[in-house]
mmCIF file of C-alpha atoms in Angstrom:
data_model
loop_
_atom_site.group_PDB
_atom_site.id
_atom_site.type_symbol
_atom_site.label_atom_id
_atom_site.label_comp_id
_atom_site.label_asym_id
_atom_site.label_seq_id
_atom_site.Cartn_x
_atom_site.Cartn_y
_atom_site.Cartn_z
ATOM 1 C CA MET Y 1427 127.465 -164.435 -270.707
ATOM 2 C CA LYS Y 1428 129.325 -165.880 -274.068
ATOM 3 C CA LEU Y 1429 126.814 -166.578 -276.450
ATOM 4 C CA SER Y 1430 128.841 -169.410 -278.566
ATOM 5 C CA GLY Y 1431 127.882 -172.822 -279.997
ATOM 6 C CA GLN Y 1432 124.697 -173.524 -281.683
ATOM 7 C CA ALA Y 1433 121.791 -175.884 -281.757
ATOM 8 C CA ALA Y 1434 118.709 -175.522 -284.131
ATOM 9 C CA VAL Y 1435 115.517 -175.558 -282.127
ATOM 10 C CA PRO Y 1436 111.656 -175.680 -283.153
ATOM 11 C CA PHE Y 1437 109.910 -172.324 -282.550
ATOM 12 C CA SER Y 1438 106.429 -174.211 -282.490
ATOM 13 C CA THR Y 1439 107.501 -175.298 -278.909
ATOM 14 C CA ASP Y 1440 106.932 -171.328 -276.976
ATOM 15 C CA PRO Y 1441 103.484 -169.932 -278.162
ATOM 16 C CA ALA Y 1442 104.843 -166.852 -275.946
ATOM 17 C CA LEU Y 1443 107.836 -166.126 -278.028
ATOM 18 C CA GLY Y 1444 106.000 -165.924 -281.213
ATOM 19 C CA GLN Y 1445 103.348 -163.747 -279.803
ATOM 20 C CA LEU Y 1446 106.175 -161.079 -278.646
ATOM 21 C CA ILE Y 1447 107.540 -161.515 -282.003
ATOM 22 C CA ARG Y 1448 104.522 -160.661 -283.738
ATOM 23 C CA GLN Y 1449 103.804 -157.894 -281.474
ATOM 24 C CA HIS Y 1450 106.818 -155.894 -282.450
ATOM 25 C CA PHE Y 1451 106.799 -157.169 -286.194
ATOM 26 C CA PRO Y 1452 103.780 -157.610 -287.515
ATOM 27 C CA ALA Y 1453 104.639 -158.428 -290.852
ATOM 28 C CA ALA Y 1454 107.136 -160.930 -290.211
ATOM 29 C CA ASP Y 1455 106.950 -164.094 -291.623
ATOM 30 C CA ILE Y 1456 108.142 -165.820 -288.412
ATOM 31 C CA ALA Y 1457 107.426 -169.704 -290.508
ATOM 32 C CA ALA Y 1458 110.646 -168.897 -292.391
ATOM 33 C CA GLY Y 1459 112.923 -167.731 -289.492
ATOM 34 C CA CYS Y 1460 115.332 -169.606 -288.372
ATOM 35 C CA PHE Y 1461 115.391 -170.402 -284.425
ATOM 36 C CA THR Y 1462 118.960 -171.153 -283.006
ATOM 37 C CA ALA Y 1463 119.838 -171.773 -279.182
ATOM 38 C CA GLN Y 1464 122.611 -170.129 -277.745
ATOM 39 C CA SER Y 1465 124.960 -171.729 -275.365
ATOM 40 C CA GLY Y 1466 126.266 -169.987 -272.593
ATOM 41 C CA LEU Y 1467 126.282 -169.676 -268.829
ATOM 42 C CA SER Y 1468 123.088 -167.856 -268.661
ATOM 43 C CA GLY Y 1469 121.269 -170.586 -270.745
ATOM 44 C CA GLY Y 1470 117.944 -169.692 -272.763
ATOM 45 C CA SER Y 1471 118.767 -167.743 -275.295
ATOM 46 C CA VAL Y 1472 117.593 -168.199 -278.749
ATOM 47 C CA ARG Y 1473 118.977 -166.516 -282.173
ATOM 48 C CA ILE Y 1474 116.024 -165.481 -284.084
ATOM 49 C CA ALA Y 1475 116.983 -164.639 -288.051
ATOM 50 C CA LEU Y 1476 113.894 -163.559 -289.615
ATOM 51 C CA PRO Y 1477 113.922 -162.719 -293.208
ATOM 52 C CA ASP Y 1478 114.513 -158.755 -292.716
ATOM 53 C CA VAL Y 1479 115.907 -158.628 -289.148
ATOM 54 C CA THR Y 1480 117.896 -160.873 -286.587
ATOM 55 C CA LEU Y 1481 116.822 -160.783 -282.878
ATOM 56 C CA LEU Y 1482 117.860 -162.273 -279.587
ATOM 57 C CA ALA Y 1483 115.531 -163.520 -277.362
ATOM 58 C CA ARG Y 1484 116.344 -164.412 -273.571
ATOM 59 C CA ARG Y 1485 114.275 -166.322 -271.019
ATOM 60 C CA ALA Y 1486 112.567 -164.480 -268.436
ATOM 61 C CA ASP Y 1487 111.394 -167.066 -266.669
ATOM 62 C CA VAL Y 1488 114.250 -169.608 -266.204
ATOM 63 C CA THR Y 1489 114.017 -171.382 -262.468
ATOM 64 C CA PRO Y 1490 116.092 -170.424 -260.937
ATOM 65 C CA LEU Y 1491 117.891 -167.513 -262.114
ATOM 66 C CA MET Y 1492 120.634 -166.382 -260.269
ATOM 67 C CA PRO Y 1493 120.542 -164.158 -257.499
ATOM 68 C CA GLY Y 1494 120.591 -160.207 -259.001
ATOM 69 C CA VAL Y 1495 119.087 -161.406 -262.221
ATOM 70 C CA CYS Y 1496 116.039 -159.396 -263.393
ATOM 71 C CA ARG Y 1497 115.218 -159.280 -267.091
ATOM 72 C CA ARG Y 1498 112.396 -156.615 -266.345
ATOM 73 C CA ARG Y 1499 115.369 -154.684 -265.033
ATOM 74 C CA GLU Y 1500 117.588 -155.402 -267.560
ATOM 75 C CA TYR Y 1501 114.942 -154.464 -270.340
ATOM 76 C CA ARG Y 1502 114.498 -150.880 -268.719
ATOM 77 C CA ILE Y 1503 118.240 -150.517 -268.518
ATOM 78 C CA LEU Y 1504 118.843 -151.095 -272.332
ATOM 79 C CA ARG Y 1505 116.232 -148.907 -272.849
ATOM 80 C CA LYS Y 1506 117.635 -146.018 -271.041
ATOM 81 C CA LEU Y 1507 120.684 -146.723 -272.729
ATOM 82 C CA ALA Y 1508 119.351 -146.730 -276.288
ATOM 83 C CA ALA Y 1509 121.467 -143.872 -277.649
ATOM 84 C CA SER Y 1510 124.620 -144.922 -275.841
ATOM 85 C CA GLY Y 1511 126.101 -146.625 -278.635
ATOM 86 C CA VAL Y 1512 127.430 -149.623 -276.280
ATOM 87 C CA ALA Y 1513 124.351 -151.623 -275.887
ATOM 88 C CA PRO Y 1514 122.011 -153.683 -278.049
ATOM 89 C CA GLN Y 1515 118.626 -152.555 -278.747
ATOM 90 C CA ALA Y 1516 115.863 -153.468 -275.998
ATOM 91 C CA VAL Y 1517 112.739 -154.735 -278.370
ATOM 92 C CA GLY Y 1518 110.481 -155.843 -276.222
ATOM 93 C CA ARG Y 1519 109.505 -158.031 -273.303
ATOM 94 C CA ASN Y 1520 106.656 -160.170 -271.665
ATOM 95 C CA PRO Y 1521 106.781 -162.853 -268.482
ATOM 96 C CA HIS Y 1522 108.255 -165.038 -270.686
ATOM 97 C CA TRP Y 1523 110.777 -163.396 -272.829
ATOM 98 C CA LEU Y 1524 113.100 -160.247 -273.340
ATOM 99 C CA LEU Y 1525 113.410 -159.752 -276.998
ATOM 100 C CA LEU Y 1526 116.814 -157.899 -278.218
ATOM 101 C CA GLY Y 1527 118.214 -156.703 -281.505
ATOM 102 C CA TRP Y 1528 121.012 -159.052 -282.444
ATOM 103 C CA GLN Y 1529 124.771 -157.256 -281.955
ATOM 104 C CA VAL Y 1530 126.359 -157.810 -285.371
ATOM 105 C CA GLY Y 1531 129.994 -158.320 -285.044
ATOM 106 C CA GLN Y 1532 132.542 -161.001 -283.911
ATOM 107 C CA VAL Y 1533 133.129 -162.135 -280.028
ATOM 108 C CA LEU Y 1534 136.544 -160.935 -278.921
ATOM 109 C CA HIS Y 1535 138.861 -163.772 -278.054
ATOM 110 C CA PRO Y 1536 140.476 -163.654 -274.291
ATOM 111 C CA ASP Y 1537 143.687 -163.568 -276.104
ATOM 112 C CA ALA Y 1538 142.965 -160.620 -277.962
ATOM 113 C CA LEU Y 1539 141.908 -158.544 -275.084
ATOM 114 C CA ASN Y 1540 145.607 -157.130 -274.251
ATOM 115 C CA ASP Y 1541 145.204 -155.442 -277.502
ATOM 116 C CA TRP Y 1542 141.920 -153.723 -276.687
ATOM 117 C CA LEU Y 1543 142.483 -152.668 -273.378
ATOM 118 C CA GLU Y 1544 142.551 -148.949 -274.524
ATOM 119 C CA PRO Y 1545 139.186 -149.263 -276.585
ATOM 120 C CA LEU Y 1546 137.936 -151.015 -273.708
ATOM 121 C CA ALA Y 1547 138.420 -148.214 -271.587
ATOM 122 C CA ALA Y 1548 136.811 -146.049 -273.962
ATOM 123 C CA THR Y 1549 133.616 -148.320 -273.957
ATOM 124 C CA VAL Y 1550 133.211 -148.380 -270.460
ATOM 125 C CA ALA Y 1551 133.810 -144.867 -269.968
ATOM 126 C CA ARG Y 1552 131.157 -143.911 -272.558
ATOM 127 C CA LEU Y 1553 128.995 -146.415 -270.685
ATOM 128 C CA HIS Y 1554 129.850 -144.870 -267.203
ATOM 129 C CA GLN Y 1555 128.689 -141.092 -268.943
ATOM 130 C CA GLN Y 1556 125.190 -141.729 -269.200
ATOM 131 C CA PRO Y 1557 122.914 -141.077 -266.439
ATOM 132 C CA PRO Y 1558 121.851 -143.407 -263.794
ATOM 133 C CA CYS Y 1559 119.356 -145.843 -264.532
ATOM 134 C CA GLY Y 1560 117.406 -145.796 -261.146
ATOM 135 C CA TYR Y 1561 118.444 -149.231 -260.087
ATOM 136 C CA ARG Y 1562 121.108 -148.990 -257.285
ATOM 137 C CA LEU Y 1563 123.257 -152.255 -256.826
ATOM 138 C CA THR Y 1564 123.845 -152.908 -253.044
ATOM 139 C CA LEU Y 1565 126.202 -155.932 -252.850
ATOM 140 C CA LEU Y 1566 125.928 -156.606 -249.029
ATOM 141 C CA PRO Y 1567 121.689 -158.028 -249.947
ATOM 142 C CA LEU Y 1568 123.296 -159.633 -252.745
ATOM 143 C CA LEU Y 1569 126.180 -161.839 -250.704
ATOM 144 C CA GLN Y 1570 123.357 -162.537 -248.262
ATOM 145 C CA CYS Y 1571 121.114 -163.958 -250.886
ATOM 146 C CA TYR Y 1572 123.733 -166.067 -252.015
ATOM 147 C CA TRP Y 1573 124.190 -167.139 -248.338
ATOM 148 C CA GLN Y 1574 120.701 -167.740 -248.084
ATOM 149 C CA ARG Y 1575 120.357 -170.159 -251.172
ATOM 150 C CA SER Y 1576 123.783 -172.212 -250.938
ATOM 151 C CA GLN Y 1577 123.592 -175.686 -249.540
ATOM 152 C CA PRO Y 1578 123.730 -175.331 -245.440
ATOM 153 C CA ALA Y 1579 126.528 -177.997 -245.714
ATOM 154 C CA ARG Y 1580 128.690 -175.511 -247.921
ATOM 155 C CA ARG Y 1581 128.065 -172.808 -245.679
ATOM 156 C CA THR Y 1582 131.021 -172.444 -243.820
ATOM 157 C CA LEU Y 1583 132.913 -170.654 -241.051
ATOM 158 C CA THR Y 1584 135.169 -168.674 -243.478
ATOM 159 C CA TRP Y 1585 132.406 -167.419 -245.655
ATOM 160 C CA LEU Y 1586 130.399 -166.102 -242.648
ATOM 161 C CA ARG Y 1587 133.055 -164.454 -241.519
ATOM 162 C CA ALA Y 1588 133.799 -162.809 -244.474
ATOM 163 C CA LEU Y 1589 130.042 -161.951 -244.916
ATOM 164 C CA ARG Y 1590 130.250 -159.931 -241.238
ATOM 165 C CA ARG Y 1591 133.439 -158.329 -241.583
ATOM 166 C CA LEU Y 1592 132.050 -156.727 -245.164
ATOM 167 C CA ALA Y 1593 128.769 -156.267 -243.480
ATOM 168 C CA ARG Y 1594 130.686 -154.309 -240.792
ATOM 169 C CA GLN Y 1595 132.709 -152.209 -242.952
ATOM 170 C CA GLY Y 1596 129.849 -151.036 -245.270
ATOM 171 C CA GLU Y 1597 130.310 -150.733 -248.974
ATOM 172 C CA PRO Y 1598 132.714 -148.058 -250.047
ATOM 173 C CA ARG Y 1599 131.230 -144.846 -250.521
ATOM 174 C CA PRO Y 1600 131.141 -144.186 -254.324
ATOM 175 C CA LEU Y 1601 133.624 -142.411 -256.396
ATOM 176 C CA ARG Y 1602 131.044 -141.376 -259.066
ATOM 177 C CA LEU Y 1603 127.500 -143.171 -259.766
ATOM 178 C CA ALA Y 1604 126.712 -144.189 -262.944
ATOM 179 C CA PRO Y 1605 125.034 -147.493 -265.034
ATOM 180 C CA LEU Y 1606 127.503 -150.550 -264.648
ATOM 181 C CA HIS Y 1607 127.290 -153.551 -266.842
ATOM 182 C CA MET Y 1608 128.978 -155.570 -264.184
ATOM 183 C CA ASP Y 1609 130.103 -158.688 -266.591
ATOM 184 C CA ILE Y 1610 132.628 -157.226 -268.980
ATOM 185 C CA HIS Y 1611 134.852 -160.210 -270.020
ATOM 186 C CA SER Y 1612 136.017 -161.199 -273.578
ATOM 187 C CA GLY Y 1613 132.803 -163.726 -274.010
ATOM 188 C CA ASN Y 1614 130.657 -160.170 -273.675
ATOM 189 C CA LEU Y 1615 132.689 -157.801 -275.562
ATOM 190 C CA ILE Y 1616 131.745 -157.572 -279.262
ATOM 191 C CA ASN Y 1617 134.323 -155.920 -282.302
ATOM 192 C CA ALA Y 1618 131.758 -154.159 -284.009
ATOM 193 C CA GLY Y 1619 133.704 -152.469 -287.146
ATOM 194 C CA GLY Y 1620 136.256 -151.709 -285.025
ATOM 195 C CA ARG Y 1621 134.100 -150.683 -282.302
ATOM 196 C CA LEU Y 1622 133.403 -152.904 -278.802
ATOM 197 C CA ARG Y 1623 129.892 -153.232 -278.084
ATOM 198 C CA LEU Y 1624 128.641 -155.098 -274.791
ATOM 199 C CA ILE Y 1625 126.252 -157.866 -274.476
ATOM 200 C CA ASP Y 1626 124.788 -159.606 -271.404
ATOM 201 C CA TRP Y 1627 123.521 -156.971 -269.267
ATOM 202 C CA GLU Y 1628 121.867 -159.233 -266.993
ATOM 203 C CA TYR Y 1629 123.943 -158.018 -264.190
ATOM 204 C CA ALA Y 1630 123.467 -154.035 -265.166
ATOM 205 C CA SER Y 1631 122.707 -151.776 -262.245
ATOM 206 C CA ASP Y 1632 123.805 -148.495 -261.176
ATOM 207 C CA GLY Y 1633 126.804 -148.101 -258.912
ATOM 208 C CA ASP Y 1634 130.550 -146.733 -258.350
ATOM 209 C CA VAL Y 1635 132.343 -146.440 -261.268
ATOM 210 C CA ALA Y 1636 135.568 -147.939 -259.471
ATOM 211 C CA LEU Y 1637 133.615 -151.363 -258.873
ATOM 212 C CA GLU Y 1638 133.221 -152.091 -262.887
ATOM 213 C CA LEU Y 1639 137.186 -151.438 -263.119
ATOM 214 C CA ALA Y 1640 137.435 -153.554 -259.873
ATOM 215 C CA ALA Y 1641 135.605 -156.096 -261.657
ATOM 216 C CA ILE Y 1642 137.209 -156.097 -265.084
ATOM 217 C CA ILE Y 1643 140.313 -156.471 -263.733
ATOM 218 C CA SER Y 1644 139.533 -159.561 -260.825
ATOM 219 C CA GLY Y 1645 137.492 -160.960 -263.515
ATOM 220 C CA ASN Y 1646 140.069 -160.927 -266.505
ATOM 221 C CA GLY Y 1647 143.190 -161.743 -264.418
ATOM 222 C CA LEU Y 1648 144.615 -158.428 -265.830
ATOM 223 C CA ASP Y 1649 148.490 -158.414 -264.479
ATOM 224 C CA ILE Y 1650 149.758 -155.070 -263.183
ATOM 225 C CA GLY Y 1651 151.023 -153.684 -266.292
ATOM 226 C CA GLN Y 1652 147.377 -154.331 -267.826
ATOM 227 C CA GLN Y 1653 145.685 -152.785 -264.905
ATOM 228 C CA GLN Y 1654 147.881 -149.704 -265.343
ATOM 229 C CA ARG Y 1655 146.638 -149.277 -269.002
ATOM 230 C CA LEU Y 1656 143.355 -149.818 -268.393
ATOM 231 C CA ILE Y 1657 143.247 -147.238 -265.488
ATOM 232 C CA THR Y 1658 144.946 -144.737 -266.865
ATOM 233 C CA ALA Y 1659 143.118 -144.535 -270.129
ATOM 234 C CA TYR Y 1660 140.110 -144.718 -268.283
ATOM 235 C CA ALA Y 1661 140.987 -141.962 -265.865
ATOM 236 C CA GLY Y 1662 141.781 -139.951 -269.030
ATOM 237 C CA GLN Y 1663 138.418 -140.033 -270.567
ATOM 238 C CA GLN Y 1664 136.596 -139.298 -267.264
ATOM 239 C CA GLN Y 1665 139.084 -136.675 -265.914
ATOM 240 C CA LEU Y 1666 139.668 -138.797 -262.625
ATOM 241 C CA GLN Y 1667 142.722 -139.049 -260.814
ATOM 242 C CA PRO Y 1668 144.505 -142.235 -261.620
ATOM 243 C CA ASP Y 1669 145.703 -142.712 -257.894
ATOM 244 C CA ALA Y 1670 142.277 -142.406 -256.207
ATOM 245 C CA LEU Y 1671 140.832 -144.632 -258.788
ATOM 246 C CA ILE Y 1672 143.243 -147.123 -257.555
ATOM 247 C CA GLN Y 1673 142.648 -146.702 -253.841
ATOM 248 C CA GLN Y 1674 138.574 -146.979 -254.510
ATOM 249 C CA ILE Y 1675 139.389 -150.195 -256.874
ATOM 250 C CA HIS Y 1676 141.309 -151.981 -253.633
ATOM 251 C CA ARG Y 1677 138.478 -151.221 -251.602
ATOM 252 C CA TRP Y 1678 136.268 -152.841 -253.754
ATOM 253 C CA LEU Y 1679 138.228 -156.094 -254.476
ATOM 254 C CA PRO Y 1680 137.356 -158.079 -251.353
ATOM 255 C CA TRP Y 1681 133.643 -157.881 -252.227
ATOM 256 C CA LEU Y 1682 134.136 -158.790 -255.613
ATOM 257 C CA THR Y 1683 136.415 -162.018 -254.356
ATOM 258 C CA LEU Y 1684 133.612 -162.834 -252.257
ATOM 259 C CA LEU Y 1685 130.844 -161.844 -254.927
ATOM 260 C CA ALA Y 1686 133.096 -164.425 -257.133
ATOM 261 C CA SER Y 1687 133.187 -167.118 -254.933
ATOM 262 C CA CYS Y 1688 129.438 -167.232 -254.117
ATOM 263 C CA TRP Y 1689 128.881 -167.124 -258.150
ATOM 264 C CA TYR Y 1690 130.992 -169.809 -258.656
ATOM 265 C CA GLU Y 1691 129.538 -171.917 -255.449
ATOM 266 C CA LEU Y 1692 126.071 -171.439 -256.172
ATOM 267 C CA ARG Y 1693 126.618 -172.389 -260.049
ATOM 268 C CA TRP Y 1694 128.376 -175.582 -259.231
ATOM 269 C CA GLN Y 1695 125.481 -176.573 -256.700
ATOM 270 C CA GLN Y 1696 122.886 -175.695 -259.484
ATOM 271 C CA SER Y 1697 124.757 -177.480 -262.275
ATOM 272 C CA GLY Y 1698 127.072 -180.208 -260.446
ATOM 273 C CA GLU Y 1699 129.749 -179.197 -263.080
ATOM 274 C CA THR Y 1700 133.229 -179.416 -261.554
ATOM 275 C CA ASN Y 1701 135.043 -176.408 -263.174
ATOM 276 C CA PHE Y 1702 132.636 -174.364 -261.095
ATOM 277 C CA LEU Y 1703 133.803 -176.287 -257.806
ATOM 278 C CA ALA Y 1704 137.298 -175.865 -259.101
ATOM 279 C CA LEU Y 1705 136.946 -172.254 -259.313
ATOM 280 C CA ALA Y 1706 134.782 -171.615 -256.227
ATOM 281 C CA GLU Y 1707 137.297 -173.686 -254.306
ATOM 282 C CA GLN Y 1708 140.132 -171.314 -255.517
ATOM 283 C CA GLY Y 1709 138.148 -168.186 -254.544
ATOM 284 C CA TRP Y 1710 137.165 -169.618 -251.147
ATOM 285 C CA ARG Y 1711 140.937 -170.139 -250.547
ATOM 286 C CA GLN Y 1712 141.389 -166.062 -251.277
ATOM 287 C CA VAL Y 1713 138.653 -165.136 -249.387
ATOM 288 C CA LYS Y 1714 140.190 -166.935 -246.657
ATOM 289 C CA HIS Y 1715 143.327 -165.228 -246.832
ATOM 290 C CA ASN Y 1716 141.415 -161.990 -246.695
ATOM 291 C CA VAL Y 1717 139.821 -162.785 -243.234
ATOM 292 C CA ALA Y 1718 142.694 -164.456 -241.810
#
C-alpha cells in the first residue's frame, strides 16, 4: 500500500527491530538513525535512515493481518526476485519484522498513471517473465476466509450466492503461470529515474498473468482505451494474442469484484472508517448485478 505521511517514532520501543538491524548491519550506528513511521493501509511500517543505509521495516506480528498476508512468504518471494529489477531488496526477517531496502524514487501520482501505461506493461511483463516462486495463489480459499472472518450480521445472501457460484465454476485455467504482485496501483509504483519499481508485495503469489492484468484494470478503473493500451503493450512483450488475453481477463473479473468487496468489507469492520464501507457497498452492488 501507499507509503505516505510521516511521523517520528522512538526506536527504543522495539528491541526486536534493533536486533534485526544489528544482525545484518553490525557496524551501523543505530542511535544516530532516524526512524519514521509510514502511514498507509498496511500499517506498521517504519522508514529507517541510518548513516550509511536507508531501510524499510514492516511489522510481521500486526494483529490481525488481512487474509492472504504472510511476511515469511513476502520475504521469500522478494529473495527469489532479487535479480528481476522490479522489487526492493529483501534484507532479513525475524518473527516480528521484515527488513527491506528502501526503494528510492517518487511515488507515482494517480493522475500520472495514464502516461505510464506502456512502461507499466513492460514492468509487469518483466515480473511475469521470472520463474514461479512456489507460492500458488488460489482465490476460493481466500474468499472463504473473508466470509468466515466477517461479522455474521454482514453475511448477505448475495455474498453467499456469489461465493457458491464461483465455487461451482472453479477458477479459470491459467493462461500462463508466473509471479504476481496483486496490488498494483499508483501508490505502489515508484518512478526510479524513469523506470518503474513495485513496492508493497504482501499479496504476492504465483498465479495467472491475466489475473494480474484484470486486477490492474479493475483496481485502477481503467477506461476502454487505457485497457487496450495496457493489454496491447503487455501482449507484445509476452508474445500473447491480445484477444485471448482479453477473454481470460473477463473470466477473472467476477472473482476480483468479489475479492475487492470482501477486502473493503473486512477493512471497514476492522477500522470503522466510512470510506471503506462506501467502497464495500459499491462492490456489493456490482456483485449483486453479477449473480442476478
